[in-house]
Amino acid sequence: MKELPKHFDFLDQTKIYKLWEDGGYFKPVKKAGVKPFSIIMPPPNANGFLHIGHAVFVTLEDITIRYHRMKGEPTLWLPGADHAGIQTQVVYEKELLKQGKTRFDLGRDEFYKQTYDFTMGNKKIMENQLRELGASCDWSREHFTLEPDISKSVYYTFKKMYDDGLIYRGERIINWCPRCGTALSDIEVIHKEKEGKLTYIKYPIENSNDFITVATTRPETMLGDTAVAVNPGDKRYKKYIGLNLILPLSSRKIPIISDEAVDITFGTGAVKITPAHDPLDFEISERHNLDVIEIISKDLKMTKEAGSKYSGLKYNVAREKVIENLKKLNLVEKQDNFIHSVGTCERCKSTIEPLISKQWFVKIKPLAEKAIKSVKSGEIKFTPKRYEKVYFNWMENIRDWCISRQIWWGHRIPVYYCQDCGEIIVEVEAPNKCKCGSKNIMQDPDTLDTWFSSGQWPFNTLGWDKEVSKGKKSKNGDFEYFYPTSVMETGMDILFFWVARMIMLGIYCTGKPPFTEVVLHGLVRDNDRQKMSKSKGNSVDPLGIVEIYGTDAIRMALVFGTGIGNDIVISEDKIKGFRNFSTKIWNASRYILMNLDGYKNVPRGTLEKMFTKEDLWIIKEFEKTTEKITNSLEKHNFHHAAEEIYEFFWHKFCDKTIEDTKKRIYEGSDKEKMVAKWVLFNVLSGSLKLLHPFMPFVTEAIWQNLNNKTPLIVSEWPKKL
RNA sequence: GGGCGCUUAGCUCAGUUGGCUAGAGCAUCUCGUUUACACCGAGAGGGUCAGGGGUUCGAAUCCCUUAGCGCCCACCA
């Protein structure tokens, strides 16, 4: 055995990681008939550096992975990176803006190429950051969402769903982000409370001197009204239902209709219906076969349909003009201040404009039904269980998923239109001619929602493709061996975006849910309970912390004292505390190694009768601790496990046992020394194993000095001493 | 409007199916320069477990209720 240097500040994490990686310990050895353990890593978005949130998943998943690997299970942790469609495009467009350019200056191909290079550069940095955090994942199986094989599978899924009638193209109301210039799905819209004005406008009734007053926050949309709706039970308006109104400023005749969706208590109880620019109005218009008049275009300017006085004006300019003109006609009853929630783009924060557009949608209900069943039946279990309710709540109220995006970065939709006969061709590989013989075919210009591809991540990365779907074996056999995977661990914030979609698409594509357990963690906050973010300036840079206090400290700080699923509170003081713990482990080990000169380990049985009461106590405590940690890890109770090993190592082993044995170590007989050394050596070895999943670097560094033939990472998880 | 959660020591949080004098880390105080470690050790103080009611032999834990806080979802015109 080698003595340890006095200070471990220079612990060479890179060297230790290399020892593991070069040793091939991250690669699972498949054993026929042995149940494997597998986690697909949530692929970080390859458009920036890792932040503290990434450190959380790395820590929790790496703990789980190391534990299962030590239990001797063929263990796979598959890493990857996500192209992150809109987000990356927004980030790179900002880069371009610094050069005074837009994506249109570059053109589609050049923009894609530059974004690709940018992404690959970030991906490489991220991979090394994952290494610094100790991620023991199998780099030989790493994937990227845009690589050719993955893309092919994504296209195949699209085609399969199209053929099954689960993907359709339709002209419907969607969320339009004017900044990004694309449609968004409902969950990419963040609703924020904003101050506005509620304007009450009088609509004259045809052949009458009566009016119906409607209230609106967007007066300019009246130019596109095609009805006014009231609740069928509203006595005030019953007599008017079926009559016509003369729409001010346009003189169009619009009907007064009745619909259950109208809230009697809101505003005047009469609501103007603008099907082209409001989701609820669109629904009502479908029920009543109303005309749809688009008066705002995608660049937020008024269309010709809005009338010659308004056409070409920006919508907010038009709004003022509409109010002004209505006032001249004495048709504005009043204007109230009003707080309402306004949809904004998740990525660029711009206000969303609902409008009619031709997009691709996933018919989601049939998929959702099976996804609900898989959790209800217990095929998939959530930790913490309370998130199952959140999941059901969302799944049961789900609406069709708009999957086409008018951006350039991502999987281009595998649909081709024949310019001659109008045929729609959906194919994995680009066709060179149409059935009609025409070679004049054009690919759909749009790309797929990034979550459409990440939703297939758990099986696409394992080699599922068209052939496997038809019953053939996957190329390397991974799909058959590792799928369904064991645990999906990720942030609570992407439960709907990702977890829900993986379950739906997993069941659809492979017939099986993609994992048997979902483990969700919370948000990272600072000591004042504030969410950590760069803009607030309160974020902890995990790699910066690694340099100062070491990876082991930050990992412990992230799991200690936080129940799984709850928000994680972390501060520099907390991390410092666990740096102290690393030092404690180092020093205790250094002391033991100093006193193990010439020590040869022997089986416990040969010393059984010579143990002191204190020896037997620590042995018993070790076994109790081992059992508790094992149980906690099985239940994903990371904080319990961490707290147990901390308490055991510091306050039982160091404070009690090491002190108790000093007398024997310094003054005892040879036999007493031998027994004391046995206890120190074996409890230390066992403790290093228990500590290893949490604090892999210090423990491995010490282990390397204990004359062990194999590294700690592949040592056997302990049961007894 | 619907749903979920939180309220425990000065601070940040644990507390598994109800069961010994309610725990940890940090902070505070006292003592200790013992040959692993001051990034340490020994010890101490500190809590009507948000308020009220109920079930029970027994409640921080289960039920009801009130108050405050946070989050998520939703078509508040």
Tab-separated table of N, CA and C in Angstrom, chain A residues 112-183:
chain	number	residue	atom	x	y	z
A	112	TYR	N	-27.848	26.496	-42.119
A	112	TYR	CA	-27.850	25.162	-41.518
A	112	TYR	C	-26.407	24.704	-41.254
A	113	LYS	N	-25.560	24.943	-42.228
A	113	LYS	CA	-24.171	24.505	-42.104
A	113	LYS	C	-23.487	25.192	-40.920
A	114	GLN	N	-23.683	26.516	-40.821
A	114	GLN	CA	-23.052	27.262	-39.722
A	114	GLN	C	-23.617	26.845	-38.364
A	115	THR	N	-24.936	26.637	-38.325
A	115	THR	CA	-25.540	26.219	-37.064
A	115	THR	C	-25.021	24.834	-36.675
A	116	TYR	N	-24.831	23.998	-37.698
A	116	TYR	CA	-24.318	22.654	-37.448
A	116	TYR	C	-22.907	22.720	-36.831
A	117	ASP	N	-22.059	23.540	-37.419
A	117	ASP	CA	-20.691	23.675	-36.895
A	117	ASP	C	-20.703	24.225	-35.467
A	118	PHE	N	-21.545	25.217	-35.272
A	118	PHE	CA	-21.695	25.836	-33.947
A	118	PHE	C	-22.122	24.775	-32.921
A	119	THR	N	-23.102	23.968	-33.322
A	119	THR	CA	-23.620	22.922	-32.441
A	119	THR	C	-22.560	21.870	-32.133
A	120	MET	N	-21.826	21.468	-33.144
A	120	MET	CA	-20.802	20.437	-32.939
A	120	MET	C	-19.708	20.940	-31.982
A	121	GLY	N	-19.393	22.218	-32.107
A	121	GLY	CA	-18.398	22.804	-31.213
A	121	GLY	C	-18.873	22.758	-29.771
A	122	ASN	N	-20.114	23.140	-29.560
A	122	ASN	CA	-20.670	23.123	-28.205
A	122	ASN	C	-20.796	21.704	-27.666
A	123	LYS	N	-21.140	20.815	-28.552
A	123	LYS	CA	-21.330	19.421	-28.156
A	123	LYS	C	-20.032	18.866	-27.577
A	124	LYS	N	-18.947	19.173	-28.224
A	124	LYS	CA	-17.649	18.687	-27.780
A	124	LYS	C	-17.314	19.234	-26.384
A	125	ILE	N	-17.586	20.514	-26.197
A	125	ILE	CA	-17.327	21.122	-24.882
A	125	ILE	C	-18.192	20.450	-23.822
A	126	MET	N	-19.456	20.243	-24.186
A	126	MET	CA	-20.382	19.618	-23.238
A	126	MET	C	-19.947	18.219	-22.836
A	127	GLU	N	-19.428	17.480	-23.798
A	127	GLU	CA	-18.985	16.113	-23.496
A	127	GLU	C	-17.873	16.128	-22.447
A	128	ASN	N	-16.964	17.076	-22.599
A	128	ASN	CA	-15.885	17.147	-21.617
A	128	ASN	C	-16.388	17.628	-20.265
A	129	GLN	N	-17.409	18.474	-20.297
A	129	GLN	CA	-17.988	18.915	-19.027
A	129	GLN	C	-18.667	17.749	-18.320
A	130	LEU	N	-19.307	16.884	-19.090
A	130	LEU	CA	-19.924	15.692	-18.495
A	130	LEU	C	-18.848	14.807	-17.862
A	131	ARG	N	-17.713	14.732	-18.518
A	131	ARG	CA	-16.604	13.941	-17.960
A	131	ARG	C	-16.137	14.550	-16.637
A	132	GLU	N	-16.045	15.868	-16.606
A	132	GLU	CA	-15.591	16.516	-15.377
A	132	GLU	C	-16.568	16.301	-14.228
A	133	LEU	N	-17.830	16.112	-14.579
A	133	LEU	CA	-18.821	15.862	-13.540
A	133	LEU	C	-18.855	14.385	-13.141
A	134	GLY	N	-18.017	13.602	-13.804
A	134	GLY	CA	-17.864	12.200	-13.415
A	134	GLY	C	-18.827	11.249	-14.089
A	135	ALA	N	-19.538	11.722	-15.114
A	135	ALA	CA	-20.561	10.883	-15.754
A	135	ALA	C	-19.940	9.604	-16.326
A	136	SER	N	-20.358	8.462	-15.786
A	136	SER	CA	-19.764	7.197	-16.223
A	136	SER	C	-20.609	6.571	-17.325
A	137	CYS	N	-20.791	7.337	-18.388
A	137	CYS	CA	-21.656	6.875	-19.473
A	137	CYS	C	-20.822	6.254	-20.593
A	138	ASP	N	-21.494	5.451	-21.402
A	138	ASP	CA	-20.808	4.721	-22.457
A	138	ASP	C	-20.681	5.578	-23.716
A	139	TRP	N	-19.522	6.233	-23.833
A	139	TRP	CA	-19.325	7.162	-24.953
A	139	TRP	C	-19.348	6.470	-26.302
A	140	SER	N	-19.088	5.167	-26.330
A	140	SER	CA	-19.084	4.474	-27.621
A	140	SER	C	-20.491	4.376	-28.191
A	141	ARG	N	-21.489	4.596	-27.348
A	141	ARG	CA	-22.868	4.529	-27.833
A	141	ARG	C	-23.518	5.914	-27.921
A	142	GLU	N	-22.710	6.950	-27.914
A	142	GLU	CA	-23.266	8.299	-27.937
A	142	GLU	C	-23.984	8.600	-29.260
A	143	HIS	N	-25.076	9.343	-29.159
A	143	HIS	CA	-25.813	9.735	-30.369
A	143	HIS	C	-26.169	11.209	-30.354
A	144	PHE	N	-26.478	11.689	-31.546
A	144	PHE	CA	-26.914	13.075	-31.737
A	144	PHE	C	-28.218	13.014	-32.536
A	145	THR	N	-29.158	13.859	-32.162
A	145	THR	CA	-30.495	13.731	-32.772
A	145	THR	C	-30.520	13.937	-34.285
A	146	LEU	N	-29.526	14.637	-34.832
A	146	LEU	CA	-29.560	14.906	-36.272
A	146	LEU	C	-28.663	13.968	-37.079
A	147	GLU	N	-28.063	12.969	-36.432
A	147	GLU	CA	-27.187	12.110	-37.218
A	147	GLU	C	-28.029	11.230	-38.155
A	148	PRO	N	-27.430	10.768	-39.258
A	148	PRO	CA	-28.210	10.131	-40.323
A	148	PRO	C	-29.113	8.970	-39.870
A	149	ASP	N	-28.582	8.038	-39.092
A	149	ASP	CA	-29.399	6.885	-38.714
A	149	ASP	C	-30.584	7.271	-37.845
A	150	ILE	N	-30.326	8.181	-36.913
A	150	ILE	CA	-31.403	8.643	-36.041
A	150	ILE	C	-32.460	9.363	-36.891
A	151	SER	N	-31.998	10.228	-37.799
A	151	SER	CA	-32.930	10.964	-38.654
A	151	SER	C	-33.809	10.018	-39.455
A	152	LYS	N	-33.199	8.978	-40.002
A	152	LYS	CA	-33.958	8.005	-40.796
A	152	LYS	C	-35.082	7.384	-39.979
A	153	SER	N	-34.772	7.043	-38.739
A	153	SER	CA	-35.804	6.442	-37.883
A	153	SER	C	-36.908	7.449	-37.587
A	154	VAL	N	-36.496	8.703	-37.405
A	154	VAL	CA	-37.490	9.750	-37.139
A	154	VAL	C	-38.420	9.885	-38.344
A	155	TYR	N	-37.838	9.878	-39.543
A	155	TYR	CA	-38.652	9.977	-40.758
A	155	TYR	C	-39.556	8.757	-40.911
A	156	TYR	N	-38.996	7.611	-40.563
A	156	TYR	CA	-39.793	6.394	-40.684
A	156	TYR	C	-41.017	6.462	-39.774
A	157	THR	N	-40.804	6.943	-38.547
A	157	THR	CA	-41.928	7.094	-37.614
A	157	THR	C	-42.972	8.052	-38.179
A	158	PHE	N	-42.491	9.141	-38.778
A	158	PHE	CA	-43.409	10.104	-39.388
A	158	PHE	C	-44.257	9.412	-40.459
A	159	LYS	N	-43.585	8.659	-41.308
A	159	LYS	CA	-44.287	7.971	-42.404
A	159	LYS	C	-45.300	6.964	-41.857
A	160	LYS	N	-44.850	6.184	-40.877
A	160	LYS	CA	-45.715	5.176	-40.281
A	160	LYS	C	-46.967	5.844	-39.691
A	161	MET	N	-46.762	6.952	-39.009
A	161	MET	CA	-47.894	7.641	-38.397
A	161	MET	C	-48.803	8.247	-39.463
A	162	TYR	N	-48.191	8.734	-40.534
A	162	TYR	CA	-48.985	9.309	-41.626
A	162	TYR	C	-49.842	8.210	-42.266
A	163	ASP	N	-49.202	7.069	-42.527
A	163	ASP	CA	-49.928	5.946	-43.133
A	163	ASP	C	-51.039	5.433	-42.221
A	164	ASP	N	-50.810	5.531	-40.927
A	164	ASP	CA	-51.823	5.079	-39.961
A	164	ASP	C	-52.881	6.143	-39.687
A	165	GLY	N	-52.766	7.279	-40.350
A	165	GLY	CA	-53.755	8.337	-40.140
A	165	GLY	C	-53.559	9.104	-38.847
A	166	LEU	N	-52.377	8.983	-38.249
A	166	LEU	CA	-52.128	9.678	-36.983
A	166	LEU	C	-51.419	11.013	-37.191
A	167	ILE	N	-50.974	11.259	-38.418
A	167	ILE	CA	-50.415	12.567	-38.735
A	167	ILE	C	-51.219	13.124	-39.901
A	168	TYR	N	-51.641	14.345	-39.764
A	168	TYR	CA	-52.418	14.956	-40.842
A	168	TYR	C	-51.986	16.404	-41.037
A	169	ARG	N	-52.313	16.929	-42.214
A	169	ARG	CA	-52.009	18.322	-42.495
A	169	ARG	C	-53.324	19.080	-42.515
A	170	GLY	N	-53.349	20.187	-41.812
A	170	GLY	CA	-54.619	20.890	-41.768
A	170	GLY	C	-54.454	22.380	-41.610
A	171	GLU	N	-55.477	23.101	-42.041
A	171	GLU	CA	-55.483	24.541	-41.898
A	171	GLU	C	-56.251	24.843	-40.627
A	172	ARG	N	-55.533	25.194	-39.605
A	172	ARG	CA	-56.180	25.371	-38.309
A	172	ARG	C	-55.554	26.537	-37.581
A	173	ILE	N	-56.178	26.899	-36.481
A	173	ILE	CA	-55.605	28.016	-35.733
A	173	ILE	C	-54.422	27.502	-34.927
A	174	ILE	N	-53.323	28.221	-34.997
A	174	ILE	CA	-52.101	27.802	-34.313
A	174	ILE	C	-51.490	28.997	-33.577
A	175	ASN	N	-50.493	28.717	-32.764
A	175	ASN	CA	-49.767	29.780	-32.064
A	175	ASN	C	-48.615	30.232	-32.949
A	176	TRP	N	-48.675	31.478	-33.368
A	176	TRP	CA	-47.640	31.981	-34.272
A	176	TRP	C	-46.696	32.907	-33.510
A	177	CYS	N	-45.398	32.564	-33.561
A	177	CYS	CA	-44.423	33.479	-32.968
A	177	CYS	C	-43.880	34.367	-34.079
A	178	PRO	N	-44.198	35.667	-34.030
A	178	PRO	CA	-43.769	36.556	-35.111
A	178	PRO	C	-42.254	36.754	-35.150
A	179	ARG	N	-41.572	36.636	-34.015
A	179	ARG	CA	-40.122	36.832	-33.983
A	179	ARG	C	-39.435	35.621	-34.627
A	180	CYS	N	-39.839	34.419	-34.168
A	180	CYS	CA	-39.214	33.203	-34.698
A	180	CYS	C	-39.762	32.876	-36.084
A	181	GLY	N	-40.926	33.432	-36.399
A	181	GLY	CA	-41.522	33.155	-37.704
A	181	GLY	C	-41.965	31.724	-37.856
A	182	THR	N	-42.525	31.181	-36.794
A	182	THR	CA	-42.941	29.775	-36.848
A	182	THR	C	-44.160	29.522	-35.987
A	183	ALA	N	-44.816	28.410	-36.305
A	183	ALA	CA	-45.899	27.912	-35.456
A	183	ALA	C	-45.275	27.252	-34.231
